[in-house]
mmCIF file of C-alpha atoms and ligand atoms in Angstrom:
data_model
loop_
_atom_site.group_PDB
_atom_site.id
_atom_site.type_symbol
_atom_site.label_atom_id
_atom_site.label_comp_id
_atom_site.label_asym_id
_atom_site.label_seq_id
_atom_site.Cartn_x
_atom_site.Cartn_y
_atom_site.Cartn_z
ATOM 1 C CA MET Q 3 -14.619 -23.980 -35.156
ATOM 2 C CA LYS Q 4 -18.180 -23.510 -32.398
ATOM 3 C CA VAL Q 5 -17.390 -21.775 -29.841
ATOM 4 C CA GLU Q 6 -19.791 -22.384 -27.261
ATOM 5 C CA HIS Q 7 -21.530 -19.879 -25.446
ATOM 6 C CA ALA Q 8 -23.197 -19.496 -21.925
ATOM 7 C CA ASN Q 9 -26.355 -19.428 -22.166
ATOM 8 C CA PRO Q 10 -27.247 -15.166 -21.383
ATOM 9 C CA LEU Q 11 -30.485 -16.164 -20.871
ATOM 10 C CA MET Q 12 -30.510 -19.049 -18.552
ATOM 11 C CA PHE Q 13 -32.179 -17.119 -15.821
ATOM 12 C CA VAL Q 14 -35.292 -16.832 -17.648
ATOM 13 C CA GLU Q 15 -35.462 -20.910 -17.435
ATOM 14 C CA GLU Q 16 -34.222 -20.874 -13.462
ATOM 15 C CA LEU Q 17 -37.103 -18.368 -13.337
ATOM 16 C CA LEU Q 18 -40.159 -20.129 -15.408
ATOM 17 C CA ALA Q 19 -38.914 -23.240 -13.394
ATOM 18 C CA ASP Q 20 -39.260 -21.846 -9.811
ATOM 19 C CA ALA Q 21 -42.841 -20.357 -10.964
ATOM 20 C CA LYS Q 22 -43.579 -23.705 -12.502
ATOM 21 C CA THR Q 23 -42.393 -25.793 -9.113
ATOM 22 C CA ARG Q 24 -45.202 -22.872 -7.100
ATOM 23 C CA GLY Q 25 -47.940 -23.823 -9.417
ATOM 24 C CA VAL Q 26 -48.603 -20.311 -10.361
ATOM 25 C CA TRP Q 27 -47.144 -20.405 -13.941
ATOM 26 C CA ARG Q 28 -50.068 -21.360 -16.836
ATOM 27 C CA TRP Q 29 -49.752 -21.065 -19.971
ATOM 28 C CA PRO Q 30 -53.926 -18.838 -21.030
ATOM 29 C CA ARG Q 31 -55.966 -21.046 -21.766
ATOM 30 C CA LEU Q 32 -57.653 -21.548 -25.578
ATOM 31 C CA LEU Q 33 -61.033 -19.400 -26.711
ATOM 32 C CA GLU Q 34 -62.126 -21.258 -30.041
ATOM 33 C CA SER Q 35 -65.234 -20.036 -29.641
ATOM 34 C CA PRO Q 36 -66.687 -16.244 -29.963
ATOM 35 C CA GLN Q 37 -66.761 -14.185 -26.270
ATOM 36 C CA GLU Q 38 -70.304 -15.825 -24.716
ATOM 37 C CA PRO Q 39 -71.489 -16.518 -21.708
ATOM 38 C CA VAL Q 40 -70.923 -19.866 -22.630
ATOM 39 C CA ALA Q 41 -67.868 -20.419 -24.282
ATOM 40 C CA ARG Q 42 -65.861 -22.738 -26.026
ATOM 41 C CA TYR Q 43 -62.601 -22.928 -24.090
ATOM 42 C CA ASP Q 44 -59.300 -25.899 -24.644
ATOM 43 C CA GLY Q 45 -62.018 -28.233 -26.125
ATOM 44 C CA ARG Q 46 -65.012 -27.316 -23.605
ATOM 45 C CA GLU Q 47 -67.663 -25.354 -23.450
ATOM 46 C CA VAL Q 48 -67.896 -24.107 -20.063
ATOM 47 C CA ILE Q 49 -69.855 -20.956 -18.382
ATOM 48 C CA ASN Q 50 -67.275 -17.865 -18.888
ATOM 49 C CA LEU Q 51 -67.088 -15.250 -15.639
ATOM 50 C CA CYS Q 52 -63.757 -13.911 -17.010
ATOM 51 C CA SER Q 53 -64.053 -11.972 -19.631
ATOM 52 C CA ASN Q 54 -64.716 -7.980 -19.337
ATOM 53 C CA ASN Q 55 -66.785 -8.166 -21.929
ATOM 54 C CA TYR Q 56 -69.581 -6.725 -19.322
ATOM 55 C CA LEU Q 57 -71.854 -6.222 -21.440
ATOM 56 C CA GLY Q 58 -72.022 -8.755 -24.014
ATOM 57 C CA LEU Q 59 -71.441 -6.478 -27.223
ATOM 58 C CA ALA Q 60 -68.011 -8.557 -28.217
ATOM 59 C CA ASN Q 61 -70.362 -11.258 -30.972
ATOM 60 C CA HIS Q 62 -73.610 -8.514 -31.263
ATOM 61 C CA PRO Q 63 -74.530 -8.079 -34.752
ATOM 62 C CA ALA Q 64 -74.938 -4.580 -34.476
ATOM 63 C CA LEU Q 65 -71.375 -3.969 -33.729
ATOM 64 C CA LYS Q 66 -70.253 -7.213 -36.762
ATOM 65 C CA ALA Q 67 -71.663 -5.051 -39.380
ATOM 66 C CA ALA Q 68 -70.326 -1.977 -38.279
ATOM 67 C CA ALA Q 69 -67.166 -3.666 -38.644
ATOM 68 C CA LEU Q 70 -68.190 -5.422 -41.710
ATOM 69 C CA GLU Q 71 -68.552 -1.946 -43.255
ATOM 70 C CA ALA Q 72 -65.880 -0.194 -42.407
ATOM 71 C CA VAL Q 73 -64.007 -3.019 -43.823
ATOM 72 C CA ALA Q 74 -65.462 -2.364 -47.689
ATOM 73 C CA ARG Q 75 -65.548 1.297 -47.514
ATOM 74 C CA PHE Q 76 -61.964 1.785 -46.006
ATOM 75 C CA GLY Q 77 -60.294 -0.870 -45.858
ATOM 76 C CA VAL Q 78 -58.436 -3.082 -42.831
ATOM 77 C CA GLY Q 79 -55.515 -0.947 -42.527
ATOM 78 C CA SER Q 80 -55.607 2.868 -41.407
ATOM 79 C CA GLY Q 81 -51.899 2.803 -43.108
ATOM 80 C CA ALA Q 82 -49.769 4.977 -40.509
ATOM 81 C CA VAL Q 83 -49.032 6.352 -37.527
ATOM 82 C CA ARG Q 84 -52.417 9.318 -37.178
ATOM 83 C CA THR Q 85 -50.150 12.112 -36.750
ATOM 84 C CA ILE Q 86 -48.447 11.299 -40.117
ATOM 85 C CA ALA Q 87 -51.201 10.038 -42.237
ATOM 86 C CA GLY Q 88 -53.012 7.993 -40.485
ATOM 87 C CA ASN Q 89 -55.914 9.818 -38.793
ATOM 88 C CA MET Q 90 -59.233 8.291 -40.507
ATOM 89 C CA SER Q 91 -63.115 10.173 -40.998
ATOM 90 C CA ILE Q 92 -63.838 7.504 -38.385
ATOM 91 C CA HIS Q 93 -61.339 7.548 -35.440
ATOM 92 C CA GLN Q 94 -62.517 11.293 -35.995
ATOM 93 C CA GLU Q 95 -66.420 10.638 -35.711
ATOM 94 C CA LEU Q 96 -66.016 7.999 -32.434
ATOM 95 C CA GLU Q 97 -64.175 11.111 -30.743
ATOM 96 C CA THR Q 98 -66.572 12.899 -31.702
ATOM 97 C CA GLU Q 99 -69.097 10.970 -30.217
ATOM 98 C CA LEU Q 100 -67.410 9.674 -27.050
ATOM 99 C CA ALA Q 101 -67.011 13.429 -26.342
ATOM 100 C CA ALA Q 102 -70.449 13.775 -26.620
ATOM 101 C CA PHE Q 103 -70.896 10.441 -24.085
ATOM 102 C CA LYS Q 104 -68.232 11.721 -21.440
ATOM 103 C CA HIS Q 105 -69.713 15.475 -21.497
ATOM 104 C CA THR Q 106 -65.933 16.865 -21.995
ATOM 105 C CA GLU Q 107 -65.495 19.630 -24.760
ATOM 106 C CA ALA Q 108 -62.871 16.749 -26.885
ATOM 107 C CA THR Q 109 -61.684 12.770 -26.073
ATOM 108 C CA LEU Q 110 -58.736 11.628 -28.233
ATOM 109 C CA LEU Q 111 -58.606 7.432 -29.210
ATOM 110 C CA TYR Q 112 -55.279 5.528 -28.725
ATOM 111 C CA GLN Q 113 -54.503 2.149 -29.206
ATOM 112 C CA SER Q 114 -55.643 1.024 -26.168
ATOM 113 C CA GLY Q 115 -56.681 1.621 -22.521
ATOM 114 C CA PHE Q 116 -52.772 0.504 -21.181
ATOM 115 C CA SER Q 117 -50.971 2.896 -23.396
ATOM 116 C CA ALA Q 118 -53.850 6.189 -22.810
ATOM 117 C CA ASN Q 119 -52.977 6.036 -19.647
ATOM 118 C CA ALA Q 120 -49.336 5.194 -20.515
ATOM 119 C CA GLY Q 121 -49.008 7.840 -22.950
ATOM 120 C CA THR Q 122 -51.318 9.909 -21.004
ATOM 121 C CA VAL Q 123 -49.406 10.471 -17.942
ATOM 122 C CA ALA Q 124 -46.163 10.523 -19.492
ATOM 123 C CA ALA Q 125 -47.230 13.698 -21.968
ATOM 124 C CA ILE Q 126 -48.083 15.496 -19.033
ATOM 125 C CA LEU Q 127 -45.230 15.383 -16.410
ATOM 126 C CA GLU Q 128 -41.337 15.415 -16.036
ATOM 127 C CA LYS Q 129 -38.395 15.385 -13.904
ATOM 128 C CA GLY Q 130 -39.800 17.272 -11.165
ATOM 129 C CA ASP Q 131 -43.752 17.041 -10.997
ATOM 130 C CA VAL Q 132 -45.458 15.177 -8.165
ATOM 131 C CA VAL Q 133 -47.589 12.594 -8.858
ATOM 132 C CA VAL Q 134 -49.486 10.908 -5.744
ATOM 133 C CA SER Q 135 -51.382 7.736 -6.794
ATOM 134 C CA ASP Q 136 -53.781 4.955 -4.765
ATOM 135 C CA GLU Q 137 -51.279 1.532 -4.347
ATOM 136 C CA LEU Q 138 -54.114 -0.354 -5.827
ATOM 137 C CA ASN Q 139 -53.711 1.747 -9.557
ATOM 138 C CA HIS Q 140 -53.730 -0.335 -12.690
ATOM 139 C CA ALA Q 141 -49.992 -1.473 -14.066
ATOM 140 C CA SER Q 142 -50.937 0.816 -17.042
ATOM 141 C CA LEU Q 143 -50.891 4.530 -14.872
ATOM 142 C CA ILE Q 144 -47.710 2.605 -12.474
ATOM 143 C CA ASP Q 145 -45.532 2.256 -16.272
ATOM 144 C CA GLY Q 146 -46.451 6.128 -17.138
ATOM 145 C CA CYS Q 147 -45.690 7.591 -14.082
ATOM 146 C CA ARG Q 148 -42.571 6.078 -14.409
ATOM 147 C CA LEU Q 149 -42.397 6.892 -17.883
ATOM 148 C CA SER Q 150 -43.110 10.805 -16.909
ATOM 149 C CA GLY Q 151 -40.062 10.446 -14.471
ATOM 150 C CA ALA Q 152 -41.660 12.615 -11.759
ATOM 151 C CA ASP Q 153 -41.614 11.692 -8.193
ATOM 152 C CA LYS Q 154 -44.003 9.136 -6.784
ATOM 153 C CA LYS Q 155 -46.053 9.690 -4.147
ATOM 154 C CA ILE Q 156 -48.506 6.428 -3.259
ATOM 155 C CA TYR Q 157 -50.580 6.546 -0.850
ATOM 156 C CA PRO Q 158 -52.327 3.741 0.692
ATOM 157 C CA HIS Q 159 -55.491 1.969 -0.944
ATOM 158 C CA LYS Q 160 -58.263 4.824 -0.904
ATOM 159 C CA ASP Q 161 -57.380 6.925 1.706
ATOM 160 C CA VAL Q 162 -58.066 10.500 1.490
ATOM 161 C CA GLY Q 163 -56.176 11.528 4.710
ATOM 162 C CA ALA Q 164 -52.882 10.166 3.725
ATOM 163 C CA ALA Q 165 -53.434 10.669 0.020
ATOM 164 C CA ARG Q 166 -54.531 14.636 1.226
ATOM 165 C CA ARG Q 167 -50.706 14.598 3.012
ATOM 166 C CA MET Q 168 -49.126 14.053 0.551
ATOM 167 C CA LEU Q 169 -50.642 16.997 -1.671
ATOM 168 C CA ALA Q 170 -49.914 18.795 1.130
ATOM 169 C CA GLU Q 171 -46.213 17.761 1.165
ATOM 170 C CA SER Q 172 -46.182 18.736 -2.795
ATOM 171 C CA ARG Q 173 -46.853 22.113 -2.300
ATOM 172 C CA GLY Q 174 -43.660 23.486 -4.042
ATOM 173 C CA ALA Q 175 -44.056 21.094 -6.797
ATOM 174 C CA ARG Q 176 -44.473 22.889 -10.442
ATOM 175 C CA ARG Q 177 -47.428 20.185 -10.973
ATOM 176 C CA VAL Q 178 -49.430 18.063 -9.638
ATOM 177 C CA LEU Q 179 -51.078 14.652 -10.267
ATOM 178 C CA LEU Q 180 -53.960 13.248 -7.963
ATOM 179 C CA ILE Q 181 -54.202 9.643 -10.240
ATOM 180 C CA THR Q 182 -56.611 7.234 -9.415
ATOM 181 C CA ASP Q 183 -59.093 3.883 -10.659
ATOM 182 C CA GLY Q 184 -62.748 4.858 -10.877
ATOM 183 C CA VAL Q 185 -63.220 1.338 -10.598
ATOM 184 C CA PHE Q 186 -60.610 -0.679 -9.532
ATOM 185 C CA SER Q 187 -59.885 -3.732 -11.657
ATOM 186 C CA MET Q 188 -58.830 -6.723 -9.125
ATOM 187 C CA ASP Q 189 -60.997 -5.431 -6.115
ATOM 188 C CA GLY Q 190 -64.010 -4.064 -8.379
ATOM 189 C CA ASP Q 191 -64.414 -1.178 -5.301
ATOM 190 C CA ILE Q 192 -65.181 2.398 -6.343
ATOM 191 C CA ALA Q 193 -62.583 5.015 -6.149
ATOM 192 C CA PRO Q 194 -63.970 7.937 -3.016
ATOM 193 C CA LEU Q 195 -63.862 10.513 -6.067
ATOM 194 C CA PRO Q 196 -66.111 12.730 -4.353
ATOM 195 C CA ASP Q 197 -63.367 14.061 -1.783
ATOM 196 C CA LEU Q 198 -60.292 13.117 -4.036
ATOM 197 C CA VAL Q 199 -61.382 15.617 -6.279
ATOM 198 C CA THR Q 200 -62.264 18.309 -3.673
ATOM 199 C CA ALA Q 201 -58.563 17.792 -2.283
ATOM 200 C CA ALA Q 202 -57.222 17.770 -5.555
ATOM 201 C CA GLU Q 203 -59.250 21.475 -5.844
ATOM 202 C CA GLU Q 204 -58.065 22.646 -2.967
ATOM 203 C CA TYR Q 205 -54.393 21.809 -3.632
ATOM 204 C CA GLY Q 206 -54.190 22.612 -7.825
ATOM 205 C CA ALA Q 207 -53.472 19.063 -8.259
ATOM 206 C CA ILE Q 208 -54.555 18.126 -11.611
ATOM 207 C CA MET Q 209 -56.779 15.410 -11.053
ATOM 208 C CA MET Q 210 -56.831 12.291 -13.380
ATOM 209 C CA VAL Q 211 -59.131 9.036 -13.312
ATOM 210 C CA ASP Q 212 -58.780 6.014 -15.172
ATOM 211 C CA ASP Q 213 -63.004 4.543 -16.262
ATOM 212 C CA ALA Q 214 -62.077 1.622 -17.705
ATOM 213 C CA HIS Q 215 -64.226 -1.064 -15.403
ATOM 214 C CA ALA Q 216 -66.322 1.759 -15.129
ATOM 215 C CA SER Q 217 -67.823 2.828 -18.706
ATOM 216 C CA GLY Q 218 -70.251 1.190 -20.254
ATOM 217 C CA VAL Q 219 -70.705 0.247 -16.510
ATOM 218 C CA VAL Q 220 -71.300 3.240 -14.038
ATOM 219 C CA GLY Q 221 -73.675 6.221 -14.108
ATOM 220 C CA LYS Q 222 -75.999 6.515 -16.595
ATOM 221 C CA ASP Q 223 -75.663 6.070 -19.381
ATOM 222 C CA GLY Q 224 -72.523 3.982 -18.573
ATOM 223 C CA ARG Q 225 -70.955 7.433 -18.420
ATOM 224 C CA GLY Q 226 -68.152 6.208 -15.785
ATOM 225 C CA THR Q 227 -67.482 7.215 -11.710
ATOM 226 C CA VAL Q 228 -67.855 11.018 -12.854
ATOM 227 C CA ASP Q 229 -71.347 10.709 -13.640
ATOM 228 C CA HIS Q 230 -72.211 8.357 -11.327
ATOM 229 C CA PHE Q 231 -70.615 11.043 -8.267
ATOM 230 C CA GLY Q 232 -71.707 14.057 -10.006
ATOM 231 C CA MET Q 233 -68.138 15.623 -10.715
ATOM 232 C CA HIS Q 234 -68.519 16.264 -14.626
ATOM 233 C CA GLY Q 235 -66.415 19.763 -15.238
ATOM 234 C CA ARG Q 236 -64.251 18.949 -11.965
ATOM 235 C CA VAL Q 237 -61.883 15.766 -13.852
ATOM 236 C CA HIS Q 238 -59.283 17.493 -15.941
ATOM 237 C CA VAL Q 239 -58.185 14.093 -17.289
ATOM 238 C CA GLN Q 240 -60.638 11.019 -17.768
ATOM 239 C CA VAL Q 241 -59.766 7.470 -19.341
ATOM 240 C CA GLY Q 242 -62.179 4.789 -20.465
ATOM 241 C CA THR Q 243 -61.364 1.863 -22.492
ATOM 242 C CA LEU Q 244 -62.946 0.451 -25.626
ATOM 243 C CA SER Q 245 -62.273 -3.043 -24.789
ATOM 244 C CA LYS Q 246 -64.401 -3.990 -21.946
ATOM 245 C CA ALA Q 247 -67.861 -2.958 -22.201
ATOM 246 C CA PHE Q 248 -67.881 -1.751 -25.114
ATOM 247 C CA ALA Q 249 -66.242 -4.781 -26.199
ATOM 248 C CA GLY Q 250 -63.944 -4.485 -29.175
ATOM 249 C CA LEU Q 251 -60.275 -2.350 -28.579
ATOM 250 C CA GLY Q 252 -58.555 0.837 -27.257
ATOM 251 C CA GLY Q 253 -58.574 3.749 -25.215
ATOM 252 C CA TYR Q 254 -59.167 6.954 -25.008
ATOM 253 C CA VAL Q 255 -58.417 10.810 -22.839
ATOM 254 C CA ALA Q 256 -61.479 13.229 -22.758
ATOM 255 C CA GLY Q 257 -60.869 16.557 -21.026
ATOM 256 C CA SER Q 258 -60.578 19.518 -22.291
ATOM 257 C CA ARG Q 259 -60.080 20.463 -26.080
ATOM 258 C CA ALA Q 260 -56.531 21.915 -25.036
ATOM 259 C CA LEU Q 261 -55.303 18.723 -23.333
ATOM 260 C CA ILE Q 262 -56.285 16.553 -26.793
ATOM 261 C CA GLU Q 263 -54.220 19.001 -28.969
ATOM 262 C CA TRP Q 264 -51.326 19.018 -26.638
ATOM 263 C CA LEU Q 265 -51.751 15.415 -26.906
ATOM 264 C CA MET Q 266 -51.852 14.572 -30.281
ATOM 265 C CA HIS Q 267 -48.717 16.526 -30.532
ATOM 266 C CA ARG Q 268 -46.658 14.903 -27.590
ATOM 267 C CA ALA Q 269 -48.148 11.416 -26.242
ATOM 268 C CA ARG Q 270 -45.904 9.167 -27.318
ATOM 269 C CA PRO Q 271 -48.440 6.172 -28.178
ATOM 270 C CA LEU Q 272 -50.128 8.547 -30.441
ATOM 271 C CA LEU Q 273 -46.786 9.806 -32.646
ATOM 272 C CA PHE Q 274 -45.192 6.315 -32.567
ATOM 273 C CA SER Q 275 -47.532 3.517 -33.116
ATOM 274 C CA THR Q 276 -49.807 2.722 -35.980
ATOM 275 C CA SER Q 277 -54.067 3.834 -35.171
ATOM 276 C CA HIS Q 278 -56.380 1.418 -35.030
ATOM 277 C CA PRO Q 279 -58.382 -0.359 -38.048
ATOM 278 C CA PRO Q 280 -61.355 1.760 -39.177
ATOM 279 C CA SER Q 281 -63.268 -1.883 -38.328
ATOM 280 C CA VAL Q 282 -62.112 -1.412 -34.783
ATOM 281 C CA ALA Q 283 -62.861 2.250 -34.487
ATOM 282 C CA ALA Q 284 -66.772 1.456 -36.377
ATOM 283 C CA SER Q 285 -67.025 -1.277 -33.773
ATOM 284 C CA ALA Q 286 -67.100 1.013 -31.290
ATOM 285 C CA LEU Q 287 -68.742 3.931 -32.393
ATOM 286 C CA ALA Q 288 -72.182 1.500 -33.035
ATOM 287 C CA ALA Q 289 -71.288 -0.168 -29.430
ATOM 288 C CA VAL Q 290 -71.263 3.308 -27.237
ATOM 289 C CA ARG Q 291 -74.621 4.225 -29.518
ATOM 290 C CA LEU Q 292 -75.743 0.759 -28.502
ATOM 291 C CA VAL Q 293 -75.487 1.995 -24.927
ATOM 292 C CA GLN Q 294 -77.189 4.707 -24.875
ATOM 293 C CA HIS Q 295 -80.553 2.950 -26.944
ATOM 294 C CA GLU Q 296 -80.535 -0.204 -24.778
ATOM 295 C CA PRO Q 297 -80.629 0.805 -20.999
ATOM 296 C CA ASP Q 298 -81.427 -2.990 -20.297
ATOM 297 C CA LEU Q 299 -78.393 -3.838 -21.630
ATOM 298 C CA ILE Q 300 -75.975 -2.467 -18.183
ATOM 299 C CA ARG Q 301 -79.774 -2.714 -15.550
ATOM 300 C CA ARG Q 302 -79.408 -6.371 -16.472
ATOM 301 C CA LEU Q 303 -75.795 -6.553 -15.893
ATOM 302 C CA TRP Q 304 -76.186 -5.159 -12.650
ATOM 303 C CA ASP Q 305 -79.175 -7.423 -11.871
ATOM 304 C CA ASN Q 306 -77.140 -10.267 -12.704
ATOM 305 C CA THR Q 307 -74.051 -8.702 -10.232
ATOM 306 C CA ARG Q 308 -76.701 -8.710 -6.991
ATOM 307 C CA PHE Q 309 -77.414 -12.100 -7.942
ATOM 308 C CA PHE Q 310 -74.275 -13.645 -8.148
ATOM 309 C CA LYS Q 311 -72.679 -11.700 -5.650
ATOM 310 C CA ASP Q 312 -75.271 -11.920 -3.566
ATOM 311 C CA GLY Q 313 -75.360 -15.703 -3.630
ATOM 312 C CA LEU Q 314 -71.162 -15.921 -3.205
ATOM 313 C CA ARG Q 315 -71.581 -14.491 -0.038
ATOM 314 C CA ARG Q 316 -74.282 -16.025 0.918
ATOM 315 C CA LEU Q 317 -72.656 -19.763 0.934
ATOM 316 C CA GLY Q 318 -69.234 -18.337 2.707
ATOM 317 C CA PHE Q 319 -66.930 -16.650 0.198
ATOM 318 C CA ASP Q 320 -64.469 -13.828 1.069
ATOM 319 C CA THR Q 321 -65.397 -11.064 -2.099
ATOM 320 C CA GLY Q 322 -63.711 -8.361 -0.432
ATOM 321 C CA ASN Q 323 -65.154 -5.018 -1.068
ATOM 322 C CA SER Q 324 -65.923 -5.292 -4.573
ATOM 323 C CA GLU Q 325 -69.389 -3.187 -5.286
ATOM 324 C CA THR Q 326 -69.570 -3.372 -9.423
ATOM 325 C CA PRO Q 327 -69.538 -6.891 -11.244
ATOM 326 C CA ILE Q 328 -66.124 -7.425 -10.642
ATOM 327 C CA THR Q 329 -66.392 -9.830 -8.058
ATOM 328 C CA PRO Q 330 -62.747 -11.525 -6.258
ATOM 329 C CA VAL Q 331 -63.098 -14.100 -4.539
ATOM 330 C CA ILE Q 332 -60.155 -13.761 -2.176
ATOM 331 C CA ILE Q 333 -58.268 -16.859 -1.469
ATOM 332 C CA GLY Q 334 -54.407 -15.751 -0.504
ATOM 333 C CA ASP Q 335 -52.423 -18.579 -0.956
ATOM 334 C CA GLU Q 336 -51.170 -18.685 -4.993
ATOM 335 C CA ALA Q 337 -51.256 -21.958 -5.494
ATOM 336 C CA ARG Q 338 -54.263 -22.556 -3.762
ATOM 337 C CA ALA Q 339 -56.102 -20.097 -5.630
ATOM 338 C CA MET Q 340 -54.784 -22.051 -9.002
ATOM 339 C CA GLN Q 341 -56.170 -24.881 -7.577
ATOM 340 C CA PHE Q 342 -59.352 -23.898 -7.000
ATOM 341 C CA SER Q 343 -59.687 -22.272 -10.207
ATOM 342 C CA ASP Q 344 -58.932 -25.516 -11.912
ATOM 343 C CA ARG Q 345 -61.613 -27.149 -9.623
ATOM 344 C CA LEU Q 346 -64.057 -25.187 -11.577
ATOM 345 C CA PHE Q 347 -63.244 -25.480 -14.921
ATOM 346 C CA GLU Q 348 -63.945 -29.630 -13.956
ATOM 347 C CA GLU Q 349 -66.566 -28.225 -12.610
ATOM 348 C CA GLY Q 350 -67.505 -26.235 -15.970
ATOM 349 C CA VAL Q 351 -66.761 -22.754 -15.069
ATOM 350 C CA PHE Q 352 -63.830 -20.466 -16.074
ATOM 351 C CA ALA Q 353 -62.919 -18.554 -13.101
ATOM 352 C CA VAL Q 354 -59.472 -17.433 -13.581
ATOM 353 C CA GLY Q 355 -56.889 -17.401 -10.858
ATOM 354 C CA LEU Q 356 -55.197 -14.822 -10.509
ATOM 355 C CA ALA Q 357 -51.698 -14.135 -8.741
ATOM 356 C CA PHE Q 358 -48.781 -11.717 -7.951
ATOM 357 C CA PRO Q 359 -47.520 -9.568 -9.707
ATOM 358 C CA THR Q 360 -51.023 -9.148 -10.920
ATOM 359 C CA VAL Q 361 -52.438 -8.624 -7.455
ATOM 360 C CA PRO Q 362 -50.327 -8.204 -4.570
ATOM 361 C CA ARG Q 363 -48.338 -11.525 -2.667
ATOM 362 C CA GLY Q 364 -50.600 -13.458 -0.703
ATOM 363 C CA LYS Q 365 -53.611 -11.874 -1.952
ATOM 364 C CA ALA Q 366 -54.315 -14.673 -4.818
ATOM 365 C CA ARG Q 367 -57.529 -14.757 -5.859
ATOM 366 C CA VAL Q 368 -60.246 -16.077 -8.148
ATOM 367 C CA ARG Q 369 -61.422 -12.796 -10.260
ATOM 368 C CA THR Q 370 -65.435 -13.568 -11.877
ATOM 369 C CA ILE Q 371 -67.014 -10.892 -13.801
ATOM 370 C CA VAL Q 372 -70.510 -11.703 -14.479
ATOM 371 C CA THR Q 373 -72.241 -9.789 -17.711
ATOM 372 C CA ALA Q 374 -75.551 -8.906 -18.816
ATOM 373 C CA GLY Q 375 -76.117 -12.134 -21.542
ATOM 374 C CA HIS Q 376 -75.648 -14.206 -18.243
ATOM 375 C CA THR Q 377 -79.065 -15.856 -17.754
ATOM 376 C CA ALA Q 378 -80.230 -16.655 -14.479
ATOM 377 C CA GLN Q 379 -79.349 -20.646 -15.585
ATOM 378 C CA HIS Q 380 -76.125 -20.132 -15.865
ATOM 379 C CA LEU Q 381 -75.101 -18.339 -12.536
ATOM 380 C CA GLU Q 382 -77.141 -20.796 -10.855
ATOM 381 C CA ARG Q 383 -74.855 -23.674 -11.778
ATOM 382 C CA ALA Q 384 -71.800 -21.069 -11.706
ATOM 383 C CA LEU Q 385 -72.853 -20.941 -7.762
ATOM 384 C CA ALA Q 386 -73.490 -24.594 -7.582
ATOM 385 C CA ALA Q 387 -69.919 -25.145 -9.206
ATOM 386 C CA PHE Q 388 -68.228 -22.758 -6.354
ATOM 387 C CA GLN Q 389 -69.594 -24.232 -3.405
ATOM 388 C CA ARG Q 390 -68.975 -28.086 -4.499
ATOM 389 C CA ALA Q 391 -64.989 -26.630 -5.533
ATOM 390 C CA GLY Q 392 -65.095 -24.378 -2.449
ATOM 391 C CA THR Q 393 -66.094 -27.445 -0.072
ATOM 392 C CA THR Q 394 -64.352 -29.464 -1.906
ATOM 393 C CA LEU Q 395 -61.000 -27.334 -1.181
ATOM 394 C CA GLY Q 396 -61.469 -26.264 2.097
ATOM 395 C CA VAL Q 397 -62.232 -22.967 0.764
ATOM 396 C CA ILE Q 398 -65.729 -22.893 2.964
ATOM 397 C CA SER Q 399 -67.235 -24.926 5.033
ATOM 398 C CA PRO Q 400 -69.828 -27.609 4.393
HETATM 399 C C1 PLP X 28 -58.431 0.056 -14.835
HETATM 400 C C2 PLP X 28 -57.131 -0.602 -15.916
HETATM 401 N N1 PLP X 28 -56.746 -0.001 -16.774
HETATM 402 C C3 PLP X 28 -57.090 0.364 -17.858
HETATM 403 C C4 PLP X 28 -56.700 -0.957 -18.988
HETATM 404 C C5 PLP X 28 -56.158 -1.581 -19.602
HETATM 405 O O1 PLP X 28 -56.991 -0.867 -20.592
HETATM 406 P P1 PLP X 28 -57.089 -2.129 -22.307
HETATM 407 O O2 PLP X 28 -56.771 -3.418 -22.087
HETATM 408 O O3 PLP X 28 -58.496 -1.121 -23.267
HETATM 409 O O4 PLP X 28 -55.697 -1.721 -23.031
HETATM 410 C C6 PLP X 28 -57.210 -1.686 -17.660
HETATM 411 C C7 PLP X 28 -56.987 -3.405 -18.774
HETATM 412 O O5 PLP X 28 -56.767 -4.343 -18.048
HETATM 413 C C8 PLP X 28 -57.937 -2.312 -16.559
HETATM 414 O O6 PLP X 28 -58.065 -2.844 -16.073
#
């Protein structure tokens, strides 16, 4: 006889029903074309303001050719974790290129920016250590802090004075890590890196920067915030991603040779998860080289950024303190942000709505990112759509 048991996962259905009632649950839209400035989502050609494909390289012929060549030469998979049998020559070639790009002794490739952040923090801190962290740091840094077991001290966004007080309080700790995003992913503002670095130096803390949104975007040839602020040699741990401006997949840590050798020995994503397929490493390598040979890409990205950001501000939208191509349109109410995004989609523009837990409660927004590949016409059409949708929903006055 079959015994009926209560479903122990019932709470998931209840939580889901609640999110749906509040209008904040969405299944992601389906991309049915390459990732381009105008792309096909959910069966519709729309101006795409959602991707992190900053330099428009996701469908670039040189990157595609590099990936195909790597498949022909090395096959489709590495066959093992890096530390067992999956350490391929193409991985190391990419690491050498990235170290030269970042002006550091060495770099280490991870499967993603997420695993680079989480895996690195957890490999250099342990219980009894202290991490001093910006409240808006990326989830992967937060998870790394949790995994490490270190005591967490969270300072208000970009508040260097508060960070200093926390560093002072942590004087007795064995190791202290000061950690910040270089460019904040939901707000598009830049960390006060020079002041943080000075504070870290004064208190003997390790300085770490997550430059996921700065690499390929900020600094000479996109070397990131460390280059932008002239901080080479003063930031112990830099993280970058290959999944945004470099248009593929993967993360890396840049720093001293000793740091990299330690991480290869201890970082759990390296020890327990398979390394990149060779095609992924090859296209990233092509991207890093291309960016240094075609400075026009970054110039176009910034021209488009200025044009679009100015346009949104002129229309009366609240774009927060954004200083980079990430430009949020802050709405506040979660359901309203989602409605605004839906309305824009009807107008032919894809700009995703973001609510808690991606952004703090009460700070829901539509986030936009323009790319080097958008034309003036794309951006003008997008601004007209923002104006219509914003007026209709009362986000801006007519
Ligand atoms: C600030 C920041 N760090 C790290 C990551 C993770 O990078 P990846 O997508 O390569 O895992 C992201 C991406 O969402 C990010 O925005």
